[in-house]
Every structure is written in C-alpha cells, then in structure tokens.
PDB file of N, CA and C in Angstrom:
ATOM      1  N   MET A   1     -28.248 -21.819  43.937  1.00 65.00           N
ATOM      2  CA  MET A   1     -27.572 -22.391  42.786  1.00 65.00           C
ATOM      3  C   MET A   1     -27.842 -21.498  41.572  1.00 65.00           C
ATOM      4  N   ALA A   2     -26.819 -21.269  40.765  1.00 77.00           N
ATOM      5  CA  ALA A   2     -26.934 -20.424  39.574  1.00 77.00           C
ATOM      6  C   ALA A   2     -27.721 -21.150  38.486  1.00 77.00           C
ATOM      7  N   SER A   3     -28.335 -20.369  37.618  1.00 91.00           N
ATOM      8  CA  SER A   3     -29.090 -20.959  36.517  1.00 91.00           C
ATOM      9  C   SER A   3     -28.141 -21.664  35.556  1.00 91.00           C
ATOM     10  N   PHE A   4     -28.709 -22.543  34.739  1.00 91.00           N
ATOM     11  CA  PHE A   4     -27.896 -23.267  33.764  1.00 91.00           C
ATOM     12  C   PHE A   4     -27.215 -22.286  32.812  1.00 91.00           C
ATOM     13  N   ALA A   5     -27.948 -21.274  32.364  1.00 88.00           N
ATOM     14  CA  ALA A   5     -27.380 -20.282  31.448  1.00 88.00           C
ATOM     15  C   ALA A   5     -26.195 -19.559  32.095  1.00 88.00           C
ATOM     16  N   ALA A   6     -26.325 -19.228  33.366  1.00 89.00           N
ATOM     17  CA  ALA A   6     -25.238 -18.554  34.077  1.00 89.00           C
ATOM     18  C   ALA A   6     -24.029 -19.472  34.214  1.00 89.00           C
ATOM     19  N   GLN A   7     -24.267 -20.747  34.464  1.00 88.00           N
ATOM     20  CA  GLN A   7     -23.174 -21.708  34.585  1.00 88.00           C
ATOM     21  C   GLN A   7     -22.435 -21.863  33.260  1.00 88.00           C
ATOM     22  N   VAL A   8     -23.183 -21.958  32.165  1.00 81.00           N
ATOM     23  CA  VAL A   8     -22.555 -22.082  30.848  1.00 81.00           C
ATOM     24  C   VAL A   8     -21.778 -20.815  30.521  1.00 81.00           C
ATOM     25  N   GLY A   9     -22.359 -19.659  30.824  1.00 81.00           N
ATOM     26  CA  GLY A   9     -21.670 -18.396  30.573  1.00 81.00           C
ATOM     27  C   GLY A   9     -20.372 -18.284  31.354  1.00 81.00           C
ATOM     28  N   SER A  10     -20.398 -18.693  32.599  1.00 84.00           N
ATOM     29  CA  SER A  10     -19.196 -18.664  33.427  1.00 84.00           C
ATOM     30  C   SER A  10     -18.135 -19.607  32.872  1.00 84.00           C
ATOM     31  N   TRP A  11     -18.552 -20.796  32.473  1.00 79.00           N
ATOM     32  CA  TRP A  11     -17.628 -21.773  31.912  1.00 79.00           C
ATOM     33  C   TRP A  11     -17.037 -21.260  30.600  1.00 79.00           C
ATOM     34  N   ALA A  12     -17.875 -20.654  29.757  1.00 75.00           N
ATOM     35  CA  ALA A  12     -17.416 -20.155  28.466  1.00 75.00           C
ATOM     36  C   ALA A  12     -16.376 -19.058  28.628  1.00 75.00           C
ATOM     37  N   ASN A  13     -16.497 -18.266  29.669  1.00 80.00           N
ATOM     38  CA  ASN A  13     -15.518 -17.203  29.919  1.00 80.00           C
ATOM     39  C   ASN A  13     -14.190 -17.765  30.394  1.00 80.00           C
ATOM     40  N   LYS A  14     -14.204 -18.936  31.009  1.00 82.00           N
ATOM     41  CA  LYS A  14     -12.985 -19.527  31.552  1.00 82.00           C
ATOM     42  C   LYS A  14     -12.233 -20.375  30.534  1.00 82.00           C
ATOM     43  N   VAL A  15     -12.945 -21.027  29.643  1.00 81.00           N
ATOM     44  CA  VAL A  15     -12.326 -21.982  28.731  1.00 81.00           C
ATOM     45  C   VAL A  15     -12.166 -21.359  27.342  1.00 81.00           C
ATOM     46  N   ASP A  16     -10.940 -21.334  26.842  1.00 79.00           N
ATOM     47  CA  ASP A  16     -10.659 -20.775  25.530  1.00 79.00           C
ATOM     48  C   ASP A  16     -11.388 -21.571  24.448  1.00 79.00           C
ATOM     49  N   GLY A  17     -12.142 -20.887  23.606  1.00 80.00           N
ATOM     50  CA  GLY A  17     -12.857 -21.535  22.519  1.00 80.00           C
ATOM     51  C   GLY A  17     -14.192 -22.133  22.916  1.00 80.00           C
ATOM     52  N   ALA A  18     -14.571 -22.005  24.183  1.00 77.00           N
ATOM     53  CA  ALA A  18     -15.810 -22.624  24.658  1.00 77.00           C
ATOM     54  C   ALA A  18     -17.039 -21.970  24.053  1.00 77.00           C
ATOM     55  N   LEU A  19     -17.031 -20.666  23.929  1.00 77.00           N
ATOM     56  CA  LEU A  19     -18.197 -19.964  23.388  1.00 77.00           C
ATOM     57  C   LEU A  19     -18.485 -20.424  21.957  1.00 77.00           C
ATOM     58  N   GLU A  20     -17.448 -20.545  21.157  1.00 82.00           N
ATOM     59  CA  GLU A  20     -17.629 -21.011  19.784  1.00 82.00           C
ATOM     60  C   GLU A  20     -18.103 -22.464  19.759  1.00 82.00           C
ATOM     61  N   ALA A  21     -17.578 -23.289  20.642  1.00 84.00           N
ATOM     62  CA  ALA A  21     -17.988 -24.692  20.699  1.00 84.00           C
ATOM     63  C   ALA A  21     -19.464 -24.816  21.071  1.00 84.00           C
ATOM     64  N   VAL A  22     -19.907 -24.033  22.038  1.00 81.00           N
ATOM     65  CA  VAL A  22     -21.312 -24.058  22.442  1.00 81.00           C
ATOM     66  C   VAL A  22     -22.193 -23.575  21.286  1.00 81.00           C
ATOM     67  N   PHE A  23     -21.766 -22.530  20.596  1.00 83.00           N
ATOM     68  CA  PHE A  23     -22.512 -21.999  19.462  1.00 83.00           C
ATOM     69  C   PHE A  23     -22.650 -23.033  18.351  1.00 83.00           C
ATOM     70  N   LYS A  24     -21.553 -23.696  18.004  1.00 84.00           N
ATOM     71  CA  LYS A  24     -21.582 -24.692  16.926  1.00 84.00           C
ATOM     72  C   LYS A  24     -22.442 -25.889  17.301  1.00 84.00           C
ATOM     73  N   GLU A  25     -22.316 -26.358  18.520  1.00 87.00           N
ATOM     74  CA  GLU A  25     -23.116 -27.500  18.970  1.00 87.00           C
ATOM     75  C   GLU A  25     -24.598 -27.145  18.988  1.00 87.00           C
ATOM     76  N   SER A  26     -24.915 -25.931  19.407  1.00 87.00           N
ATOM     77  CA  SER A  26     -26.311 -25.485  19.423  1.00 87.00           C
ATOM     78  C   SER A  26     -26.889 -25.427  18.014  1.00 87.00           C
ATOM     79  N   ALA A  27     -26.107 -24.935  17.067  1.00 83.00           N
ATOM     80  CA  ALA A  27     -26.568 -24.876  15.673  1.00 83.00           C
ATOM     81  C   ALA A  27     -26.827 -26.279  15.136  1.00 83.00           C
ATOM     82  N   GLN A  28     -25.952 -27.218  15.448  1.00 84.00           N
ATOM     83  CA  GLN A  28     -26.137 -28.589  14.971  1.00 84.00           C
ATOM     84  C   GLN A  28     -27.359 -29.237  15.614  1.00 84.00           C
ATOM     85  N   GLU A  29     -27.561 -29.001  16.890  1.00 89.00           N
ATOM     86  CA  GLU A  29     -28.740 -29.559  17.565  1.00 89.00           C
ATOM     87  C   GLU A  29     -30.028 -28.992  16.973  1.00 89.00           C
ATOM     88  N   LEU A  30     -30.017 -27.717  16.601  1.00 85.00           N
ATOM     89  CA  LEU A  30     -31.184 -27.111  15.973  1.00 85.00           C
ATOM     90  C   LEU A  30     -31.517 -27.812  14.657  1.00 85.00           C
ATOM     91  N   VAL A  31     -30.507 -28.051  13.833  1.00 81.00           N
ATOM     92  CA  VAL A  31     -30.725 -28.741  12.566  1.00 81.00           C
ATOM     93  C   VAL A  31     -31.248 -30.150  12.811  1.00 81.00           C
ATOM     94  N   ASN A  32     -30.714 -30.839  13.798  1.00 84.00           N
ATOM     95  CA  ASN A  32     -31.185 -32.188  14.112  1.00 84.00           C
ATOM     96  C   ASN A  32     -32.670 -32.181  14.483  1.00 84.00           C
ATOM     97  N   GLU A  33     -33.080 -31.206  15.288  1.00 87.00           N
ATOM     98  CA  GLU A  33     -34.487 -31.112  15.680  1.00 87.00           C
ATOM     99  C   GLU A  33     -35.370 -30.747  14.492  1.00 87.00           C
ATOM    100  N   LEU A  34     -34.899 -29.854  13.629  1.00 83.00           N
ATOM    101  CA  LEU A  34     -35.661 -29.493  12.439  1.00 83.00           C
ATOM    102  C   LEU A  34     -35.831 -30.692  11.509  1.00 83.00           C
ATOM    103  N   ASN A  35     -34.799 -31.504  11.399  1.00 81.00           N
ATOM    104  CA  ASN A  35     -34.896 -32.703  10.569  1.00 81.00           C
ATOM    105  C   ASN A  35     -35.962 -33.659  11.083  1.00 81.00           C
ATOM    106  N   LYS A  36     -36.102 -33.743  12.388  1.00 82.00           N
ATOM    107  CA  LYS A  36     -37.124 -34.624  12.963  1.00 82.00           C
ATOM    108  C   LYS A  36     -38.532 -34.134  12.622  1.00 82.00           C
ATOM    109  N   LEU A  37     -38.695 -32.817  12.509  1.00 81.00           N
ATOM    110  CA  LEU A  37     -40.011 -32.226  12.262  1.00 81.00           C
ATOM    111  C   LEU A  37     -40.341 -32.074  10.781  1.00 81.00           C
ATOM    112  N   ALA A  38     -39.338 -32.179   9.914  1.00 77.00           N
ATOM    113  CA  ALA A  38     -39.559 -31.945   8.488  1.00 77.00           C
ATOM    114  C   ALA A  38     -40.354 -33.096   7.877  1.00 77.00           C
ATOM    115  N   PRO A  39     -41.360 -32.762   7.075  1.00 79.00           N
ATOM    116  CA  PRO A  39     -42.117 -33.821   6.405  1.00 79.00           C
ATOM    117  C   PRO A  39     -41.236 -34.537   5.377  1.00 79.00           C
ATOM    118  N   VAL A  40     -41.480 -35.816   5.194  1.00 77.00           N
ATOM    119  CA  VAL A  40     -40.679 -36.589   4.260  1.00 77.00           C
ATOM    120  C   VAL A  40     -41.543 -36.992   3.071  1.00 77.00           C
ATOM    121  N   ASP A  41     -41.233 -36.424   1.934  1.00 77.00           N
ATOM    122  CA  ASP A  41     -41.878 -36.827   0.691  1.00 77.00           C
ATOM    123  C   ASP A  41     -40.797 -37.447  -0.184  1.00 77.00           C
ATOM    124  N   THR A  42     -39.819 -36.616  -0.549  1.00 74.00           N
ATOM    125  CA  THR A  42     -38.707 -37.111  -1.357  1.00 74.00           C
ATOM    126  C   THR A  42     -37.414 -37.190  -0.546  1.00 74.00           C
ATOM    127  N   GLY A  43     -37.384 -36.521   0.607  1.00 70.00           N
ATOM    128  CA  GLY A  43     -36.173 -36.499   1.424  1.00 70.00           C
ATOM    129  C   GLY A  43     -35.251 -35.342   1.115  1.00 70.00           C
ATOM    130  N   PHE A  44     -35.579 -34.554   0.091  1.00 77.00           N
ATOM    131  CA  PHE A  44     -34.700 -33.444  -0.288  1.00 77.00           C
ATOM    132  C   PHE A  44     -34.640 -32.361   0.787  1.00 77.00           C
ATOM    133  N   LEU A  45     -35.751 -32.083   1.465  1.00 76.00           N
ATOM    134  CA  LEU A  45     -35.740 -31.058   2.513  1.00 76.00           C
ATOM    135  C   LEU A  45     -34.789 -31.450   3.630  1.00 76.00           C
ATOM    136  N   ARG A  46     -34.901 -32.666   4.104  1.00 71.00           N
ATOM    137  CA  ARG A  46     -34.018 -33.107   5.188  1.00 71.00           C
ATOM    138  C   ARG A  46     -32.559 -33.073   4.784  1.00 71.00           C
ATOM    139  N   SER A  47     -32.258 -33.494   3.577  1.00 74.00           N
ATOM    140  CA  SER A  47     -30.857 -33.524   3.156  1.00 74.00           C
ATOM    141  C   SER A  47     -30.305 -32.134   2.860  1.00 74.00           C
ATOM    142  N   SER A  48     -31.195 -31.147   2.676  1.00 75.00           N
ATOM    143  CA  SER A  48     -30.717 -29.803   2.371  1.00 75.00           C
ATOM    144  C   SER A  48     -30.408 -28.990   3.616  1.00 75.00           C
ATOM    145  N   LEU A  49     -30.898 -29.420   4.782  1.00 68.00           N
ATOM    146  CA  LEU A  49     -30.636 -28.679   6.018  1.00 68.00           C
ATOM    147  C   LEU A  49     -29.239 -29.002   6.526  1.00 68.00           C
ATOM    148  N   MET A  50     -28.519 -27.964   6.911  1.00 66.00           N
ATOM    149  CA  MET A  50     -27.198 -28.152   7.485  1.00 66.00           C
ATOM    150  C   MET A  50     -26.876 -26.993   8.405  1.00 66.00           C
ATOM    151  N   ALA A  51     -26.102 -27.275   9.415  1.00 61.00           N
ATOM    152  CA  ALA A  51     -25.697 -26.238  10.357  1.00 61.00           C
ATOM    153  C   ALA A  51     -24.480 -25.514   9.808  1.00 61.00           C
ATOM    154  N   SER A  52     -24.470 -24.213   9.999  1.00 64.00           N
ATOM    155  CA  SER A  52     -23.324 -23.419   9.604  1.00 64.00           C
ATOM    156  C   SER A  52     -23.158 -22.278  10.591  1.00 64.00           C
ATOM    157  N   THR A  53     -21.940 -22.024  10.955  1.00 62.00           N
ATOM    158  CA  THR A  53     -21.652 -20.914  11.845  1.00 62.00           C
ATOM    159  C   THR A  53     -21.029 -19.752  11.093  1.00 62.00           C
ATOM    160  N   THR A  54     -21.023 -19.868   9.777  1.00 67.00           N
ATOM    161  CA  THR A  54     -20.522 -18.793   8.932  1.00 67.00           C
ATOM    162  C   THR A  54     -21.629 -18.366   7.983  1.00 67.00           C
ATOM    163  N   ARG A  55     -21.399 -17.344   7.247  1.00 66.00           N
ATOM    164  CA  ARG A  55     -22.395 -16.821   6.312  1.00 66.00           C
ATOM    165  C   ARG A  55     -22.647 -17.827   5.189  1.00 66.00           C
ATOM    166  N   CYS A  56     -23.887 -17.958   4.810  1.00 59.00           N
ATOM    167  CA  CYS A  56     -24.265 -18.877   3.729  1.00 59.00           C
ATOM    168  C   CYS A  56     -23.852 -18.307   2.389  1.00 59.00           C
ATOM    169  N   ARG A  57     -23.381 -19.192   1.508  1.00 60.00           N
ATOM    170  CA  ARG A  57     -23.058 -18.769   0.154  1.00 60.00           C
ATOM    171  C   ARG A  57     -24.335 -18.561  -0.624  1.00 60.00           C
ATOM    172  N   ARG A  58     -24.327 -17.607  -1.518  1.00 60.00           N
ATOM    173  CA  ARG A  58     -25.507 -17.329  -2.354  1.00 60.00           C
ATOM    174  C   ARG A  58     -25.190 -17.562  -3.794  1.00 60.00           C
TER     175      ARG A  58
END
C-alpha cells in the first residue's frame, strides 16, 4: 500500500485545483493548532492569527 503522502500526491495530480485546496486546508489547520497552543491573556494573539495562501501585506 502506498504512503498517505503518495496517495495525496497522486490524487492532487488527477483532480484540477486539488493541490491548492490541500495547501489552503493545511494552512488553516496550522492556524487552528497554533490557536490552541497560544496563551490567553487578552485574546489579541489568538485573534491576530489567520491563514493566508498569499503574501502578507506590510
């Protein structure tokens, strides 16, 4: 049986837009996990985290 990564890679090559969808979902899941680990004092840190698949504005 192929590894999970190989299965996702194969699927992404077959389905139009799949690679971008996997990338965006992964970025959002990362932010969700970071929010769980962030200390809560005022809540500003948690509310400032957001997923983005484009360049951040400065």
